[in-house]
Coordinates of C-alpha atoms in Angstrom, one line a residue:
Chain A
X1 CA -0.2 -0.2 0.2
X2 CA 3.5 2.3 0.4
X3 CA 2.9 5.6 -2.6
X4 CA 5.5 6.3 -5.1
X5 CA 6.5 9.1 -3.1
X6 CA 7.2 6.9 0.3
X7 CA 3.6 8.6 2.2
X8 CA 0.7 5.9 2.3
X9 CA -2.8 6.5 1.3
X10 CA -5.9 5.3 0.3
X11 CA -7.7 3.4 3.6
X12 CA -7.2 4.0 7.2
X13 CA -6.0 1.3 9.3
X14 CA -7.5 0.6 13.0
X15 CA -3.6 0.9 14.4
X16 CA -3.3 4.5 12.6
X17 CA -6.8 5.6 13.3
X18 CA -5.9 4.3 17.4
X19 CA -2.1 6.9 16.5
X20 CA -4.1 9.9 15.6
X21 CA -6.5 9.9 18.3
X22 CA -3.6 9.6 21.0
X23 CA -1.4 12.2 19.4
X24 CA -4.4 14.8 19.4
X25 CA -4.7 14.6 22.4
X26 CA -2.5 14.6 23.7
X27 CA -0.9 17.7 21.7
X28 CA -4.6 19.5 20.5
X29 CA -5.6 19.9 16.8
X30 CA -3.7 21.8 15.2
X31 CA -0.3 22.3 13.6
X32 CA -0.9 19.3 11.1
X33 CA 2.5 19.4 9.7
X34 CA 3.7 18.6 13.1
X35 CA 0.8 15.3 13.1
X36 CA 3.0 12.5 10.8
X37 CA 6.0 13.3 12.6
X38 CA 4.5 13.3 16.1
X39 CA 2.2 10.3 15.7
X40 CA 4.7 8.3 14.1
X41 CA 2.9 8.4 11.0
X42 CA 3.4 8.0 7.6
X43 CA 0.6 10.1 6.6
X44 CA 0.4 13.3 5.0
X45 CA -1.0 16.6 7.6
X46 CA -3.6 16.9 5.0
X47 CA -4.7 13.4 4.8
X48 CA -3.9 13.1 8.7
X49 CA -6.5 16.3 9.5
X50 CA -9.2 15.3 7.3
X51 CA -9.5 11.6 8.8
X52 CA -8.8 13.6 12.0
X53 CA -12.4 16.1 11.5
X54 CA -13.9 13.9 9.3
X55 CA -14.6 10.5 11.1
X56 CA -12.3 10.6 14.7
X57 CA -13.3 13.1 16.3
X58 CA -14.6 12.7 19.2
X59 CA -18.2 14.6 19.2
X60 CA -19.0 13.2 15.4
X61 CA -23.2 12.7 15.2
X62 CA -23.5 9.8 13.4
X63 CA -26.6 7.5 11.5
X64 CA -29.2 9.9 9.0
X65 CA -30.4 13.6 9.1
X66 CA -32.9 13.9 10.8
X67 CA -35.7 17.1 9.6
X68 CA -34.7 20.0 11.8
X69 CA -31.1 19.1 10.4
X70 CA -32.5 18.2 6.9
X71 CA -34.8 21.9 6.9
X72 CA -32.0 23.7 9.0
X73 CA -29.6 23.0 5.7
X74 CA -31.6 23.9 2.6
X75 CA -32.0 27.5 4.4
X76 CA -28.6 28.3 5.1
X77 CA -27.8 26.3 1.4
X78 CA -29.7 29.3 0.2
X79 CA -27.8 31.7 2.1
X80 CA -24.8 30.6 1.6
X81 CA -24.5 27.9 -1.3
X82 CA -22.3 25.1 -2.1
X83 CA -19.7 26.4 0.9
X84 CA -20.3 23.1 3.4
X85 CA -17.4 23.9 5.9
X86 CA -20.3 26.8 7.3
X87 CA -22.9 25.3 6.8
X88 CA -21.9 22.1 9.4
X89 CA -20.6 24.5 11.6
X90 CA -23.9 25.3 12.3
X91 CA -24.7 21.8 11.7
X92 CA -23.8 20.1 15.1
X93 CA -21.7 17.0 15.2
X94 CA -22.4 17.3 11.7
X95 CA -18.7 17.4 8.8
X96 CA -18.5 19.0 5.9
X97 CA -17.9 15.9 5.1
X98 CA -21.8 14.3 5.5
X99 CA -23.4 17.5 4.9
X100 CA -22.1 17.9 0.9
X101 CA -22.5 14.2 0.9
X102 CA -25.9 14.2 1.8
X103 CA -27.0 17.5 -0.7
X104 CA -25.2 15.8 -3.2
X105 CA -27.2 12.9 -3.2
X106 CA -30.5 13.7 -2.0
X107 CA -30.8 17.8 -2.0
X108 CA -30.6 18.7 -5.1
X109 CA -32.7 17.2 -6.7
X110 CA -36.0 18.1 -4.1
X111 CA -34.2 21.7 -4.3
X112 CA -34.7 22.3 -8.0
X113 CA -38.4 20.6 -7.9
X114 CA -39.4 22.9 -5.6
X115 CA -38.0 26.3 -7.0
X116 CA -39.7 25.1 -10.0
X117 CA -43.2 24.3 -7.1
X118 CA -43.1 28.0 -6.3
X119 CA -42.6 29.6 -9.6
X120 CA -45.7 28.0 -10.3
X121 CA -47.3 28.5 -7.6
X122 CA -46.6 32.7 -8.2
X123 CA -47.9 32.4 -12.0
X124 CA -45.5 34.7 -13.4
X125 CA -45.2 34.5 -16.8
X126 CA -42.0 36.4 -17.3
X127 CA -38.9 35.6 -14.8
X128 CA -35.7 36.4 -16.7
X129 CA -31.7 36.0 -14.8
X130 CA -29.5 38.2 -16.4
X131 CA -25.7 38.2 -15.0
X132 CA -24.7 41.7 -16.1
X133 CA -22.1 44.6 -15.5
X134 CA -22.5 46.7 -12.6
X135 CA -20.8 50.2 -13.1
X136 CA -20.3 52.3 -10.6
X137 CA -20.0 56.0 -11.3
X138 CA -17.8 58.7 -9.8
X139 CA -19.2 61.2 -8.1
X140 CA -18.4 64.5 -8.7
X141 CA -19.6 67.8 -6.6
X142 CA -20.0 71.2 -9.0
X143 CA -19.5 74.3 -6.9
X144 CA -21.8 77.7 -7.2
X145 CA -18.4 79.9 -8.2
X146 CA -17.3 76.8 -10.7
X147 CA -15.5 79.1 -12.5
X148 CA -16.3 76.5 -15.4
X149 CA -19.7 76.7 -15.2
X150 CA -20.0 80.2 -15.2
X151 CA -18.2 80.7 -18.1
X152 CA -20.7 77.7 -19.6
X153 CA -23.8 79.6 -19.1
X154 CA -22.4 82.9 -20.3
X155 CA -21.4 81.7 -23.1
X156 CA -24.6 79.6 -23.7
X157 CA -26.8 80.3 -26.8
X158 CA -30.7 79.9 -27.2
X159 CA -31.7 77.3 -29.0
X160 CA -35.0 78.3 -31.5
X161 CA -37.3 75.8 -31.6
X162 CA -39.8 75.2 -34.0
X163 CA -42.6 73.9 -32.3
X164 CA -44.5 72.8 -34.9
X165 CA -44.5 69.7 -35.7
X166 CA -41.2 68.8 -32.9
X167 CA -41.7 66.3 -30.7
X168 CA -39.3 65.6 -27.5
X169 CA -36.9 63.8 -29.1
X170 CA -36.2 65.7 -31.9
X171 CA -35.7 68.3 -29.8
X172 CA -33.9 66.9 -27.5
X173 CA -31.3 66.3 -29.9
X174 CA -31.6 69.2 -31.9
X175 CA -30.1 70.6 -28.1
X176 CA -27.2 67.8 -28.3
X177 CA -26.2 68.9 -31.3
X178 CA -26.2 72.3 -30.9
X179 CA -24.1 71.9 -27.6
X180 CA -21.5 69.7 -29.6
X181 CA -20.7 72.4 -31.1
X182 CA -20.6 75.3 -28.6
X183 CA -18.4 72.7 -26.6
X184 CA -15.9 72.8 -29.6
X185 CA -15.9 76.1 -29.7
X186 CA -15.2 75.9 -26.1
X187 CA -13.0 73.7 -25.6
X188 CA -10.4 75.3 -28.5
X189 CA -11.0 79.0 -26.3
X190 CA -10.0 77.2 -23.2
X191 CA -6.3 75.0 -23.4
X192 CA -6.2 73.5 -20.0
X193 CA -9.9 72.8 -19.0
X194 CA -11.5 73.1 -15.9
X195 CA -11.7 68.8 -15.6
X196 CA -8.5 68.1 -17.3
X197 CA -10.0 67.6 -20.6
X198 CA -12.5 64.7 -20.8
X199 CA -14.2 65.6 -23.6
X200 CA -17.1 62.7 -21.7
X201 CA -16.7 64.4 -18.7
X202 CA -17.3 67.9 -19.9
X203 CA -21.0 65.6 -21.5
X204 CA -23.0 65.8 -19.1
X205 CA -23.1 69.3 -17.3
X206 CA -23.5 71.1 -20.7
X207 CA -26.0 69.0 -22.3
X208 CA -28.2 69.9 -19.1
X209 CA -27.4 74.0 -19.5
X210 CA -28.7 73.3 -22.6
X211 CA -31.6 71.6 -21.3
X212 CA -32.3 74.7 -19.7
X213 CA -32.4 77.1 -21.9
X214 CA -34.2 74.0 -24.3
X215 CA -36.7 74.9 -21.6
X216 CA -36.2 78.5 -20.9
X217 CA -37.1 79.2 -24.1
X218 CA -39.8 77.4 -24.3
X219 CA -41.6 79.2 -21.3
X220 CA -40.8 82.0 -22.8
X221 CA -42.8 80.8 -25.4
X222 CA -46.2 80.7 -24.1
X223 CA -46.6 83.8 -23.0
X224 CA -45.1 83.2 -19.4
X225 CA -46.3 80.7 -16.6
X226 CA -48.9 79.8 -16.6
X227 CA -51.0 81.0 -13.9
X228 CA -52.3 78.9 -10.3
X229 CA -55.9 79.5 -9.9
X230 CA -57.1 79.0 -5.8
X231 CA -59.6 77.1 -5.7
Chain B
X1 CA -52.1 89.4 0.0
X2 CA -50.6 86.8 -2.9
X3 CA -48.6 85.7 0.2
X4 CA -51.7 84.8 2.3
X5 CA -52.7 81.6 4.0
X6 CA -56.6 80.6 3.0
X7 CA -57.5 77.6 5.2
X8 CA -60.0 75.6 2.2
X9 CA -62.2 74.4 4.4
X10 CA -63.1 70.6 3.4
X11 CA -66.8 70.6 2.0
X12 CA -69.0 68.0 0.5
X13 CA -67.6 69.7 -3.1
X14 CA -64.4 70.1 -3.0
X15 CA -63.8 66.6 -1.8
X16 CA -64.3 62.5 -1.5
X17 CA -62.9 60.2 1.1
X18 CA -63.3 55.9 0.0
X19 CA -62.2 54.6 3.4
X20 CA -60.3 51.4 2.5
X21 CA -60.4 47.7 5.0
X22 CA -56.3 47.5 5.3
X23 CA -53.6 51.2 5.2
X24 CA -53.1 53.1 2.6
X25 CA -49.6 53.9 0.8
X26 CA -49.2 53.2 -2.2
X27 CA -50.8 55.4 -5.3
X28 CA -51.3 55.9 -8.6
X29 CA -53.3 58.0 -11.1
X30 CA -54.0 56.4 -14.4
X31 CA -53.1 58.9 -16.9
X32 CA -54.7 56.9 -19.4
X33 CA -57.9 56.4 -17.7
X34 CA -58.3 59.3 -16.0
X35 CA -60.9 58.3 -13.5
X36 CA -58.8 55.4 -12.8
X37 CA -57.2 55.1 -9.1
X38 CA -55.3 52.6 -7.8
X39 CA -54.2 52.0 -3.9
X40 CA -51.8 50.1 -2.1
X41 CA -52.5 48.3 1.3
X42 CA -49.4 48.6 3.6
X43 CA -49.4 45.8 5.7
X44 CA -46.5 44.7 7.7
X45 CA -46.5 41.2 6.2
X46 CA -46.3 39.0 3.3
X47 CA -50.5 38.9 1.8
X48 CA -51.3 42.8 0.8
X49 CA -53.7 43.8 -1.8
X50 CA -53.7 46.3 -4.7
X51 CA -56.9 47.9 -5.2
X52 CA -58.4 49.4 -8.2
X53 CA -61.4 52.8 -7.8
X54 CA -63.3 54.9 -10.3
X55 CA -63.6 58.2 -9.5
X56 CA -66.1 60.4 -10.7
X57 CA -66.3 64.5 -10.7
X58 CA -69.3 65.2 -11.6
X59 CA -71.0 63.5 -8.8
X60 CA -68.2 63.3 -5.7
X61 CA -68.3 59.7 -5.6
X62 CA -65.3 56.5 -5.6
X63 CA -66.2 53.3 -6.6
X64 CA -64.0 49.5 -5.8
X65 CA -63.5 47.4 -9.0
X66 CA -63.7 44.3 -6.9
X67 CA -62.5 42.5 -10.1
X68 CA -59.7 44.5 -10.6
X69 CA -58.4 43.9 -7.0
X70 CA -54.7 42.0 -7.0
X71 CA -53.4 40.3 -4.0
X72 CA -49.5 41.4 -4.2
X73 CA -46.5 40.4 -2.2
X74 CA -45.1 42.5 0.7
X75 CA -46.2 46.5 1.3
X76 CA -46.1 47.6 -2.6
X77 CA -43.4 50.6 -2.0
X78 CA -44.7 52.3 -5.2
X79 CA -47.2 52.3 -7.9
X80 CA -47.4 53.9 -11.0
X81 CA -49.4 52.6 -14.8
X82 CA -48.0 53.4 -17.3
X83 CA -47.2 57.8 -18.6
X84 CA -49.5 56.9 -21.8
X85 CA -51.9 54.8 -24.0
X86 CA -50.3 51.2 -23.9
X87 CA -51.3 50.9 -27.7
X88 CA -54.8 52.7 -29.0
X89 CA -57.0 50.0 -30.3
X90 CA -56.8 48.5 -26.6
X91 CA -58.9 49.7 -22.8
X92 CA -56.1 47.8 -21.0
X93 CA -54.0 49.6 -18.5
X94 CA -50.8 48.5 -17.3
X95 CA -49.7 49.0 -14.0
X96 CA -46.2 48.5 -11.8
X97 CA -45.4 47.4 -8.5
X98 CA -42.6 47.7 -6.7
X99 CA -41.5 45.6 -3.5
X100 CA -39.5 42.7 -3.1
X101 CA -39.3 43.3 -7.7
X102 CA -40.7 44.8 -9.7
X103 CA -43.9 43.8 -11.5
X104 CA -45.8 44.2 -14.1
X105 CA -49.5 43.8 -14.4
X106 CA -52.5 44.6 -17.3
X107 CA -55.9 45.7 -15.8
X108 CA -58.0 44.8 -18.2
X109 CA -61.7 45.4 -18.4
X110 CA -62.9 42.7 -15.5
X111 CA -59.6 41.2 -14.5
X112 CA -55.9 41.4 -13.8
X113 CA -53.0 39.5 -15.0
X114 CA -49.4 39.8 -13.8
X115 CA -47.6 40.6 -16.9
X116 CA -43.4 40.4 -15.4
X117 CA -42.1 40.2 -12.9
X118 CA -38.1 42.1 -13.2
X119 CA -35.2 39.5 -11.1
X120 CA -31.9 40.9 -11.4
X121 CA -29.9 38.9 -9.4
X122 CA -27.1 37.3 -10.2
X123 CA -29.6 33.7 -8.8
X124 CA -32.6 33.3 -8.2
X125 CA -33.0 32.6 -4.4
X126 CA -31.8 36.3 -3.5
X127 CA -33.9 39.6 -3.8
X128 CA -32.2 43.3 -2.4
X129 CA -36.2 45.4 -2.3
X130 CA -37.1 47.9 -4.3
X131 CA -38.1 50.6 -2.2
X132 CA -39.1 53.0 -5.4
X133 CA -39.2 53.5 -9.4
X134 CA -40.0 55.7 -12.0
X135 CA -41.8 54.9 -15.8
X136 CA -40.2 57.3 -18.2
X137 CA -42.5 59.4 -19.4
X138 CA -40.6 60.0 -22.7
X139 CA -39.0 56.7 -23.6
X140 CA -41.7 54.7 -21.7
X141 CA -39.8 50.8 -22.1
X142 CA -37.3 52.3 -19.5
X143 CA -38.5 52.2 -16.1
X144 CA -35.7 53.4 -13.6
X145 CA -35.7 51.6 -9.8
X146 CA -33.6 52.6 -6.5
X147 CA -32.2 50.0 -4.5
X148 CA -31.7 49.4 -0.6
X149 CA -28.5 47.3 -2.1
X150 CA -27.1 51.1 -3.1
X151 CA -27.9 50.3 -6.8
X152 CA -30.5 51.9 -9.6
X153 CA -31.3 49.7 -11.9
X154 CA -32.5 50.8 -14.8
X155 CA -34.9 48.1 -17.1
X156 CA -35.8 47.2 -20.5
X157 CA -39.6 47.1 -19.9
X158 CA -40.5 44.4 -23.4
X159 CA -37.6 42.5 -23.4
X160 CA -37.8 42.5 -19.3
X161 CA -33.9 42.9 -18.4
X162 CA -31.9 45.3 -17.5
X163 CA -30.2 47.2 -19.6
X164 CA -27.8 49.0 -17.0
X165 CA -27.3 49.3 -13.6
X166 CA -25.5 51.1 -11.6
X167 CA -23.8 51.8 -7.3
X168 CA -25.7 55.6 -7.8
X169 CA -24.4 56.0 -3.6
X170 CA -22.6 55.4 -0.7
X171 CA -25.7 53.8 1.2
X172 CA -29.6 52.9 0.0
X173 CA -31.4 54.6 -2.4
X174 CA -35.0 56.0 -1.1
X175 CA -36.2 57.1 -4.4
X176 CA -35.4 58.3 -8.4
X177 CA -37.1 60.2 -10.5
X178 CA -36.1 60.5 -14.8
X179 CA -36.1 64.1 -15.7
X180 CA -35.5 63.3 -19.5
X181 CA -35.0 60.3 -21.4
X182 CA -31.5 59.5 -20.1
X183 CA -30.8 61.7 -17.4
X184 CA -31.8 60.5 -13.6
X185 CA -31.4 61.7 -10.7
X186 CA -31.9 59.4 -7.5
X187 CA -31.5 60.0 -2.9
X188 CA -30.3 58.0 -0.5
X189 CA -29.4 57.7 3.1
X190 CA -25.6 58.8 2.2
X191 CA -28.0 62.7 2.3
X192 CA -26.7 63.1 -1.4
X193 CA -29.3 64.5 -4.2
X194 CA -27.2 63.0 -7.9
X195 CA -28.0 63.0 -11.5
X196 CA -27.2 61.1 -13.9
X197 CA -26.5 60.4 -17.7
X198 CA -26.9 57.0 -18.9
X199 CA -24.5 57.9 -21.9
X200 CA -21.6 59.0 -19.2
X201 CA -22.5 56.1 -17.0
X202 CA -19.1 56.5 -15.5
X203 CA -19.6 59.6 -13.5
X204 CA -22.7 61.1 -11.3
X205 CA -23.0 64.8 -10.6
X206 CA -23.5 65.3 -7.1
X207 CA -26.1 68.7 -6.9
X208 CA -27.1 68.9 -3.3
X209 CA -26.2 67.5 0.4
X210 CA -27.9 66.6 3.2
X211 CA -26.6 70.4 5.9
X212 CA -25.9 67.4 9.3
X213 CA -24.4 64.6 8.4
X214 CA -25.8 61.3 7.2
X215 CA -28.9 63.1 7.7
X216 CA -31.2 60.6 4.3
X217 CA -33.2 62.3 2.0
X218 CA -36.3 60.4 1.7
X219 CA -38.0 61.9 -1.1
X220 CA -37.3 63.7 -4.6
X221 CA -39.5 65.3 -7.3
X222 CA -38.4 66.8 -10.4
X223 CA -39.7 69.5 -12.1
X224 CA -41.8 68.7 -15.3
X225 CA -43.1 71.4 -16.4
X226 CA -39.2 73.4 -15.6
X227 CA -36.2 70.6 -15.0
X228 CA -33.7 73.4 -14.2
X229 CA -36.6 72.7 -10.1
X230 CA -35.8 70.2 -8.1
X231 CA -37.5 69.0 -4.4
X232 CA -36.7 66.8 -2.4
X233 CA -36.8 66.0 1.6
X234 CA -34.7 65.0 4.8
X235 CA -35.3 62.4 7.3
X236 CA -37.3 64.0 10.6
X237 CA -37.5 68.0 8.8
X238 CA -40.3 69.9 8.4
X239 CA -38.3 71.1 5.2
X240 CA -38.7 71.2 1.6
X241 CA -36.0 71.9 0.3
X242 CA -36.4 73.5 -3.2
X243 CA -33.3 72.7 -6.0
X244 CA -31.8 74.6 -8.4
X245 CA -30.0 71.7 -11.0
X246 CA -27.7 75.5 -11.4
X247 CA -26.6 76.0 -8.6
X248 CA -25.8 73.5 -7.1
X249 CA -25.7 72.4 -3.3
X250 CA -27.2 76.1 -2.0
X251 CA -31.7 75.1 -2.2
X252 CA -33.1 78.2 -3.8
X253 CA -36.1 77.8 -1.7
X254 CA -37.0 75.8 2.3
X255 CA -40.7 75.6 2.3
X256 CA -40.7 75.9 6.2
X257 CA -44.0 75.9 7.6
X258 CA -45.4 72.5 8.1
X259 CA -45.0 71.4 11.5
X260 CA -43.8 67.7 11.2
X261 CA -42.4 65.9 9.5
X262 CA -43.2 65.6 5.9
X263 CA -43.5 62.2 3.9
X264 CA -44.6 63.4 0.7
X265 CA -43.9 65.7 -2.6
X266 CA -45.3 66.6 -5.8
X267 CA -45.1 69.5 -8.2
X268 CA -48.2 70.1 -9.7
X269 CA -48.5 68.9 -13.4
X270 CA -49.3 72.2 -15.2
X271 CA -47.7 74.7 -13.7
X272 CA -43.7 75.6 -13.4
X273 CA -44.5 77.2 -9.8
X274 CA -46.7 75.3 -7.6
X275 CA -45.6 72.3 -5.7
X276 CA -48.1 70.4 -2.8
X277 CA -46.7 68.6 -0.3
X278 CA -48.3 66.6 2.9
X279 CA -46.6 65.6 5.8
X280 CA -46.7 64.4 10.0
X281 CA -49.0 66.9 10.7
X282 CA -51.5 66.2 9.2
X283 CA -51.1 68.7 6.6
X284 CA -51.0 68.9 2.9
X285 CA -49.8 72.5 1.7
X286 CA -50.3 73.8 -1.7
X287 CA -46.7 76.5 -2.5
X288 CA -46.3 78.7 -5.0
X289 CA -42.8 80.1 -5.8
X290 CA -41.8 83.1 -6.6
X291 CA -39.8 83.9 -9.3
X292 CA -37.4 85.6 -6.5
X293 CA -36.1 84.3 -3.3
X294 CA -37.8 86.2 -0.2
X295 CA -35.5 87.4 2.9
X296 CA -39.0 86.1 5.3
X297 CA -39.9 82.8 3.9
X298 CA -42.4 81.7 1.6
X299 CA -46.2 80.9 3.1
X300 CA -48.3 78.5 1.3
X301 CA -51.7 79.4 -0.3
X302 CA -53.5 76.3 1.0
X303 CA -53.4 74.0 3.8
X304 CA -55.9 71.5 3.9
X305 CA -55.9 69.3 6.8
X306 CA -57.1 65.5 7.6
X307 CA -57.5 63.7 9.8
X308 CA -54.2 62.2 10.6
X309 CA -50.8 61.8 9.5
X310 CA -50.2 62.1 5.6
X311 CA -47.9 58.8 4.2
X312 CA -48.7 59.6 0.8
X313 CA -49.7 62.0 -1.9
X314 CA -50.4 62.5 -5.6
X315 CA -51.3 65.3 -8.1
X316 CA -53.4 63.9 -10.9
X317 CA -52.0 64.6 -14.7
X318 CA -55.3 63.7 -16.0
X319 CA -56.9 66.4 -14.0
X320 CA -54.4 68.3 -12.6
X321 CA -57.9 70.2 -10.3
X322 CA -57.7 66.7 -8.1
X323 CA -55.3 66.2 -5.4
X324 CA -55.0 63.1 -4.0
X325 CA -53.9 62.0 -0.1
X326 CA -53.7 58.8 2.0
X327 CA -53.9 58.8 5.4
X328 CA -54.3 56.1 8.0
X329 CA -57.7 53.5 5.9
X330 CA -58.8 56.4 4.3
X331 CA -57.6 58.3 0.6
X332 CA -58.4 61.9 0.3
X333 CA -59.5 63.4 -2.9
X334 CA -59.6 67.3 -2.6
X335 CA -60.2 69.8 -5.2
X336 CA -57.1 72.4 -5.8

């Protein structure tokens, strides 16, 4: 049974179990790299650790999982996924190996069909799950005294809008084009931009201001604000 | 005389009251069915209801439609009808609701169908509850949702897919509002109002931060008649803060006549200078914003009193003469 590397593999004998148990009882758990030498075992430390944690530890519970344990396992699996050591940590006496084997043998199919039943009961005709990238925008604070803002506002031309046949979308597009032209002029006039010359950064605020001009012009053309009548 | 406060006594010709079997929070007027109103219950458990009512201004009455009432998981945090008629030939209406998920419902003549459930989790087992949403009225294929997981999500309604998800704030996002087809703003427990442009997803712009550190901002209303102006409210504050996006960080006005926390705000759908607010002092106030800042503060032009704290407020766009307020288990329609 000796492996080519000289370390023993395969099933543990009673003699080996006794050596490992005595060693852990004497020196405690941990420092597994010292255990093979201390116990006089021709085993690697990982094998010693797993043998102890999954089999020899005194408080390990044997036998089938009871109803409460299964129920708790299902809920923990929902929370933690396939993190068997975390789930086992909340099931006293159960090892991560036992939890994993039980789940893969009995639970995987059950939970899947359970989810199907839930969805049928909800009677939701459409439900889609799509992985997508979540973007984190970098926030900026513009201050009242921003020279860029003041200059932009002063230079901003009013956008002429024809009321006949114009829709909101078209107006928005027109202001976007006008904004780009103005932005180009602005960049030519100032080599060092307040925001470091990144066009994408300028774009947002420019469009906001142009939109404001658009609304202002529209309001003016309507002959002033609609008067609110008191009841 | 303009700023004098007139108390408008509630007479039978000025108000209609509907008493619901349960507490009410979510409300929405239907733009395509002018007399239709949706109400969501606020019961702190899983089983909740959404009711559809008809309002008759001629006879000053409200009629519930039991066949259009349906179960809803958790209290709906927001209700909103499709901003336009879904299709000219159809008589049905679309209603969106938020709670554990964003859901879409089709309101037919005598029945309600669940159309879509919008789920953006990596695995289908988890959901981050939604605090609010807004339906883009320029591009109705877009709905933006805000969530306690600090994100805002833009949904493609037809394909029921996520178009964009942004980590919008540092803490829970409490409300969201579209300004333009690709521009929206949101408020958060981190105390800031931020504007996002979907054409530049790498940046957002903070246009206001609450004066006291970490005072959450609860609601946001963007003036659709004049996109320069927004209104927001702070937690446990009697102020309505009016913001001009051209003048970041400094409010252009603070309306401070409520004698309790403000719970709801709504701009007039037909006037750019009028806004309504309601709060724990049981009052709904209508304000007219002056063109010049007044040193002595602004007084409301109208005041209504309800029987107890007002939690929700909606100003009908189809019938701008009417405002709906919700308090306890009552919904009251006020003529303005």
